[in-house]
Amino acid sequence: MDSSTDLICLSYCSTASFASAPRGFGVDPEVTRILVHSRRNNKRRNVGGVLHFGNGYFFQYLEGPADVVDGLYARICRDERHHDVRRLTRRPIRTRRFEHWSMKFVAIERIVGDVLQRHGMAQFDPYRFTPALIDDLVVSCIHGDDDAPAARPEPQPRQRSSGPGLWNRLFGRR
Ligand SMILES: Cc1cc2nc3c(=O)[nH]c(=O)nc-3n(C[C@H](O)[C@H](O)[C@H](O)COP(=O)(O)O)c2cc1C
């Protein structure tokens, strides 16, 4: 039994309720909105992780204090932008893997393709992900490129003054 402030990681998958933009048009606008909002919230709440979107499916890995992650997951489950949310893993961790990422985004065409191949899976179907595949995927994502840099509020440049910097103003932060 973990205490409410112990670090945990939790992963789940779900199916998007919106029709995704045709491939080749970059990150889907609805996914970009989710990312921008998540990055702002997660940074404040000390949550990190990675989000994947492909074939109309989401896969998300979250890490942070147990009470915060569990609370966030409960909110995410109620979000109408997706359905059939299924928790895949939840376990205590000693250290964070996404220390510097409030929510990284990696498209399936990149790292995910290699990982799926290694685990004998032809398509991105997170409902069939095994704990071993999830671990492989998460480790591979730590060093992979973020596909949604436009929505990325970090890493932030050092601020020289104590007032709000250009970067923070752009992203609506104080
Ligand atoms: C696939 C998916 C992933 C999401 N991930 C996060 C997340 O990491 N952090 C977050 O704050 N909200 C996330 N959301 C949004 C939440 O469901 C919810 O709308 C949001 O937390 C409410 O934010 P608020 O407290 O600022 O109103 C996600 C939504 C979806 C559909």
XYZ file of N, CA and C in Angstrom, residues 28-173:
438
model
N -2.819 16.481 -34.511
C -4.251 16.801 -34.568
C -4.563 17.991 -33.655
N -5.374 18.954 -34.142
C -5.672 20.149 -33.331
C -6.287 19.829 -31.965
N -7.125 18.808 -31.910
C -7.740 18.451 -30.611
C -6.675 17.912 -29.659
N -5.736 17.157 -30.214
C -4.652 16.614 -29.387
C -3.742 17.750 -28.913
N -3.511 18.723 -29.792
C -2.701 19.885 -29.400
C -3.356 20.619 -28.237
N -4.674 20.777 -28.302
C -5.397 21.458 -27.200
C -5.222 20.679 -25.897
N -5.343 19.368 -25.977
C -5.178 18.535 -24.772
C -3.768 18.709 -24.214
N -2.778 18.732 -25.126
C -1.377 18.848 -24.694
C -1.092 20.183 -24.016
N -1.572 21.250 -24.619
C -1.300 22.586 -24.068
C -1.879 22.687 -22.656
N -3.115 22.231 -22.523
C -3.786 22.281 -21.220
C -3.071 21.366 -20.210
N -2.723 20.158 -20.656
C -2.076 19.186 -19.766
C -0.731 19.699 -19.279
N 0.015 20.302 -20.180
C 1.360 20.752 -19.822
C 1.303 21.851 -18.772
N 0.330 22.724 -18.934
C 0.188 23.801 -17.946
C -0.213 23.217 -16.588
N -1.215 22.343 -16.586
C -1.696 21.751 -15.329
C -0.648 20.859 -14.678
N -0.031 20.002 -15.479
C 0.868 18.992 -14.917
C 2.104 19.609 -14.287
N 2.594 20.658 -14.911
C 3.777 21.324 -14.364
C 3.462 21.832 -12.957
N 2.288 22.427 -12.831
C 1.854 22.966 -11.538
C 1.659 21.850 -10.512
N 1.201 20.693 -10.991
C 0.862 19.603 -10.060
C 1.989 18.590 -9.895
N 3.133 18.875 -10.527
C 4.279 17.983 -10.369
C 4.056 16.606 -11.003
N 3.374 16.617 -12.126
C 3.092 15.378 -12.859
C 3.876 15.410 -14.170
N 4.382 14.252 -14.586
C 5.090 14.166 -15.864
C 4.592 12.970 -16.640
N 5.123 12.809 -17.858
C 4.738 11.627 -18.612
C 4.788 11.823 -20.113
N 4.120 10.910 -20.794
C 4.124 10.945 -22.254
C 2.744 10.545 -22.773
N 2.360 11.172 -23.877
C 1.070 10.884 -24.514
C 1.332 10.427 -25.949
N 0.630 9.379 -26.341
C 0.672 8.931 -27.740
C -0.725 9.013 -28.300
N -0.795 9.310 -29.589
C -2.092 9.287 -30.255
C -1.888 8.688 -31.640
N -2.677 7.696 -31.964
C -2.567 7.088 -33.291
C -3.703 6.115 -33.519
N -4.122 5.974 -34.777
C -5.234 5.072 -35.143
C -6.493 5.374 -34.345
N -6.621 6.617 -33.869
C -7.806 6.969 -33.078
C -7.711 6.544 -31.621
N -6.538 6.021 -31.211
C -6.345 5.584 -29.829
C -5.386 6.517 -29.099
N -5.631 6.673 -27.804
C -4.668 7.340 -26.934
C -3.969 6.299 -26.082
N -2.698 6.563 -25.793
C -1.988 5.846 -24.739
C -1.277 6.928 -23.942
N -1.461 6.912 -22.618
C -0.795 7.921 -21.797
C -0.131 7.253 -20.603
N 1.075 7.733 -20.314
C 1.822 7.279 -19.140
C 1.993 8.499 -18.250
N 1.561 8.380 -16.994
C 1.634 9.503 -16.051
C 2.503 9.094 -14.873
N 3.264 10.038 -14.332
C 3.998 9.761 -13.101
C 3.989 10.981 -12.192
N 3.947 10.732 -10.896
C 3.881 11.817 -9.919
C 3.373 11.283 -8.595
N 3.079 12.181 -7.636
C 2.555 11.742 -6.346
C 1.252 10.951 -6.530
N 1.101 9.870 -5.755
C -0.031 8.952 -5.944
C -1.378 9.663 -5.922
N -1.585 10.540 -4.925
C -2.909 11.180 -4.833
C -3.187 12.074 -6.040
N -2.137 12.743 -6.528
C -2.303 13.653 -7.667
C -2.587 12.852 -8.953
N -1.809 11.807 -9.155
C -1.987 11.004 -10.384
C -3.353 10.303 -10.376
N -3.728 9.750 -9.225
C -5.033 9.070 -9.156
C -6.181 10.056 -9.391
N -6.032 11.262 -8.822
C -7.065 12.289 -9.010
C -7.149 12.721 -10.462
N -5.983 12.895 -11.075
C -5.945 13.294 -12.486
C -6.556 12.206 -13.360
N -6.212 10.980 -13.065
C -6.737 9.869 -13.872
C -8.270 9.820 -13.775
N -8.795 10.057 -12.572
C -10.259 10.046 -12.396
C -10.894 11.145 -13.262
N -10.220 12.317 -13.331
C -10.756 13.409 -14.170
C -10.666 13.042 -15.644
N -9.527 12.479 -16.026
C -9.318 12.099 -17.430
C -10.398 11.091 -17.858
N -10.734 10.157 -16.958
C -11.750 9.137 -17.291
C -13.096 9.771 -17.626
N -13.372 10.944 -17.023
C -14.672 11.598 -17.245
C -14.666 12.514 -18.470
N -13.511 12.668 -19.101
C -13.377 13.573 -20.247
C -14.105 12.999 -21.462
N -14.968 13.808 -22.060
C -15.788 13.294 -23.168
C -15.073 13.265 -24.510
N -13.832 13.710 -24.523
C -13.077 13.656 -25.781
C -12.559 12.254 -26.091
N -12.758 11.346 -25.147
C -12.397 9.949 -25.393
C -13.329 9.029 -24.613
N -13.266 7.741 -24.908
C -14.130 6.773 -24.208
C -13.400 5.436 -24.130
N -14.063 4.465 -23.491
C -13.449 3.135 -23.282
C -12.059 3.252 -22.647
N -11.977 4.073 -21.618
C -10.685 4.268 -20.941
C -10.370 3.003 -20.128
N -9.204 2.448 -20.363
C -8.819 1.231 -19.639
C -7.443 1.398 -18.980
N -7.423 1.255 -17.663
C -6.137 1.352 -16.966
C -5.302 0.122 -17.294
N -4.035 0.342 -17.633
C -3.169 -0.772 -18.018
C -2.200 -1.134 -16.899
N -1.547 -0.123 -16.325
C -0.592 -0.388 -15.233
C -0.699 0.724 -14.188
N -0.338 0.390 -12.960
C -0.201 1.382 -11.883
C 0.728 0.766 -10.852
N 1.856 1.422 -10.601
C 2.787 0.865 -9.620
C 3.653 1.965 -9.009
N 4.203 1.681 -7.800
C 5.097 2.664 -7.180
C 6.407 2.763 -7.948
N 7.012 3.929 -7.969
C 8.335 4.102 -8.585
C 9.225 4.874 -7.606
N 10.535 4.652 -7.728
C 11.469 5.354 -6.839
C 11.860 6.699 -7.435
N 12.083 6.687 -8.759
C 12.517 7.931 -9.417
C 11.664 8.180 -10.652
N 11.624 9.441 -11.040
C 10.854 9.807 -12.217
C 11.643 9.528 -13.491
N 10.928 9.162 -14.534
C 11.568 9.011 -15.851
C 11.409 10.290 -16.665
N 10.350 11.029 -16.394
C 10.089 12.253 -17.168
C 10.181 13.481 -16.263
N 11.339 13.571 -15.630
C 11.608 14.673 -14.700
C 11.364 16.034 -15.344
N 11.777 16.167 -16.629
C 11.728 17.471 -17.285
C 10.576 17.619 -18.273
N 9.650 16.707 -18.198
C 8.530 16.757 -19.137
C 7.211 16.705 -18.408
N 6.392 17.742 -18.563
C 5.067 17.699 -17.946
C 4.137 16.843 -18.805
N 4.364 16.801 -20.101
C 3.684 15.835 -20.976
C 4.332 15.857 -22.357
N 5.146 14.838 -22.575
C 5.813 14.715 -23.867
C 4.816 14.128 -24.871
N 5.024 14.417 -26.142
C 4.154 13.810 -27.152
C 5.019 13.160 -28.225
N 4.779 11.891 -28.488
C 5.519 11.194 -29.537
C 4.501 10.492 -30.435
N 4.577 10.787 -31.725
C 3.613 10.183 -32.664
C 3.976 8.727 -32.926
N 2.981 7.941 -33.321
C 3.220 6.507 -33.501
C 4.241 6.201 -34.592
N 4.381 7.121 -35.563
C 5.293 6.843 -36.686
C 6.725 6.726 -36.208
N 7.050 7.320 -35.096
C 8.443 7.349 -34.639
C 8.748 6.122 -33.789
N 9.180 6.368 -32.589
C 9.602 5.317 -31.669
C 8.603 4.176 -31.560
N 7.321 4.548 -31.545
C 6.314 3.550 -31.260
C 6.370 2.405 -32.271
N 6.606 2.758 -33.555
C 6.674 1.743 -34.604
C 7.731 0.694 -34.287
N 8.907 1.153 -33.884
C 10.011 0.231 -33.560
C 9.640 -0.666 -32.379
N 9.040 -0.052 -31.375
C 8.686 -0.816 -30.172
C 7.638 -1.870 -30.513
N 6.642 -1.479 -31.299
C 5.594 -2.435 -31.667
C 6.201 -3.627 -32.395
N 7.133 -3.307 -33.303
C 7.784 -4.369 -34.078
C 8.525 -5.336 -33.151
N 9.246 -4.762 -32.185
C 10.007 -5.598 -31.237
C 9.098 -6.538 -30.466
N 7.826 -6.134 -30.298
C 6.899 -6.957 -29.510
C 5.878 -7.664 -30.403
N 6.207 -7.711 -31.698
C 5.389 -8.488 -32.639
C 3.992 -7.940 -32.858
N 3.849 -6.623 -32.762
C 2.524 -6.036 -32.956
C 2.529 -5.211 -34.246
N 1.593 -5.464 -35.137
C 1.601 -4.800 -36.448
C 0.997 -3.403 -36.393
N 0.052 -3.191 -35.499
C -0.672 -1.906 -35.450
C -0.659 -1.327 -34.051
N -0.853 -0.014 -33.996
C -0.931 0.657 -32.703
C -2.297 0.358 -32.080
N -2.331 -0.647 -31.214
C -3.566 -0.984 -30.508
C -3.230 -1.114 -29.022
N -3.273 0.024 -28.290
C -2.816 0.000 -26.901
C -3.628 -0.912 -25.991
N -4.848 -1.305 -26.421
C -5.634 -2.224 -25.588
C -4.933 -3.584 -25.485
N -4.002 -3.835 -26.404
C -3.284 -5.121 -26.379
C -1.867 -4.981 -25.813
N -1.542 -3.802 -25.308
C -0.193 -3.590 -24.768
C 0.033 -4.443 -23.518
N 1.204 -5.072 -23.450
C 1.594 -5.829 -22.258
C 2.448 -4.908 -21.375
N 2.591 -5.220 -20.075
C 3.457 -4.415 -19.212
C 4.881 -4.306 -19.772
N 5.394 -5.378 -20.394
C 6.757 -5.346 -20.949
C 6.838 -4.359 -22.114
N 5.823 -4.369 -22.970
C 5.808 -3.428 -24.104
C 5.723 -1.985 -23.582
N 4.884 -1.775 -22.589
C 4.717 -0.422 -22.033
C 6.038 0.083 -21.480
N 6.748 -0.791 -20.769
C 8.029 -0.391 -20.206
C 9.034 -0.036 -21.299
N 9.076 -0.844 -22.339
C 9.962 -0.622 -23.482
C 9.620 0.718 -24.151
N 8.335 0.932 -24.335
C 7.853 2.153 -24.987
C 8.247 3.391 -24.183
N 8.009 3.326 -22.890
C 8.287 4.483 -22.027
C 9.785 4.793 -22.026
N 10.606 3.762 -21.908
C 12.058 3.976 -21.906
C 12.499 4.580 -23.247
N 11.945 4.075 -24.350
C 12.313 4.582 -25.679
C 11.911 6.041 -25.845
N 10.829 6.423 -25.193
C 10.311 7.791 -25.350
C 11.148 8.838 -24.622
N 11.891 8.412 -23.626
C 12.639 9.394 -22.834
C 13.575 10.197 -23.736
N 14.215 9.507 -24.692
C 15.183 10.193 -25.543
C 14.636 10.547 -26.921
N 13.407 10.134 -27.216
C 12.836 10.413 -28.531
C 12.461 11.876 -28.694
N 12.277 12.281 -29.957
C 11.895 13.668 -30.239
C 10.432 13.896 -29.890
N 10.155 15.076 -29.409
C 8.768 15.480 -29.178
C 8.196 15.937 -30.516
N 7.030 15.427 -30.882
C 6.424 15.796 -32.156
C 5.513 17.002 -32.076
N 5.385 17.564 -30.912
C 4.495 18.725 -30.780
C 5.222 19.874 -30.108
N 6.406 20.259 -30.659
C 7.172 21.309 -29.987
C 6.410 22.625 -29.892
N 5.467 22.855 -30.828
C 4.724 24.116 -30.785
C 3.910 24.232 -29.504
N 3.555 23.079 -28.960
C 2.735 23.096 -27.750
C 3.593 22.908 -26.509
N 4.894 23.025 -26.679
C 5.795 22.684 -25.574
C 6.201 23.898 -24.750
N 5.810 23.944 -23.498
C 6.204 25.077 -22.683
C 7.523 24.879 -21.969
N 8.221 23.766 -22.155
C 9.483 23.584 -21.470
C 10.428 22.806 -22.364
N 11.751 22.802 -22.195
C 12.423 23.507 -21.115
C 12.377 25.017 -21.321
N 12.314 25.759 -20.245
C 12.193 27.198 -20.359
C 13.539 27.879 -20.244
N 13.700 28.986 -21.024
C 14.935 29.751 -20.862
C 14.955 30.404 -19.487
N 16.144 30.617 -18.966
C 16.235 31.296 -17.671
C 15.708 32.712 -17.793
N 14.984 33.150 -16.804
C 14.492 34.520 -16.844
C 15.493 35.437 -16.178
N 15.763 36.568 -16.852
C 16.722 37.508 -16.274
C 16.023 38.434 -15.269
N 14.764 38.789 -15.546
C 14.072 39.681 -14.629
C 13.079 38.877 -13.805
N 12.516 39.514 -12.788
C 11.564 38.806 -11.955
C 10.151 38.892 -12.540
N 9.949 39.735 -13.553
C 8.636 39.880 -14.179
C 8.363 38.717 -15.113
N 7.141 38.633 -15.689
C 6.802 37.536 -16.577
C 7.603 37.595 -17.882
N 8.260 36.493 -18.271
C 9.065 36.446 -19.472
C 8.187 36.280 -20.695
N 8.776 36.514 -21.880
C 8.027 36.396 -23.134
C 7.444 34.989 -23.268
N 8.280 33.984 -22.936
C 7.867 32.589 -23.071
C 6.610 32.306 -22.244
N 6.637 32.759 -20.992
C 5.491 32.524 -20.113
C 4.260 33.276 -20.593
N 4.462 34.514 -21.103
C 3.311 35.291 -21.576
C 2.671 34.599 -22.769
N 3.529 34.033 -23.659
C 3.023 33.347 -24.843
C 2.123 32.185 -24.460
N 2.472 31.516 -23.369
C 1.710 30.343 -22.970
C 0.724 30.652 -21.856
N 0.470 31.917 -21.650
C -0.561 32.307 -20.700
C -0.184 32.051 -19.252
N 1.149 31.953 -18.987
C 1.535 31.722 -17.588
C 1.966 33.013 -16.937
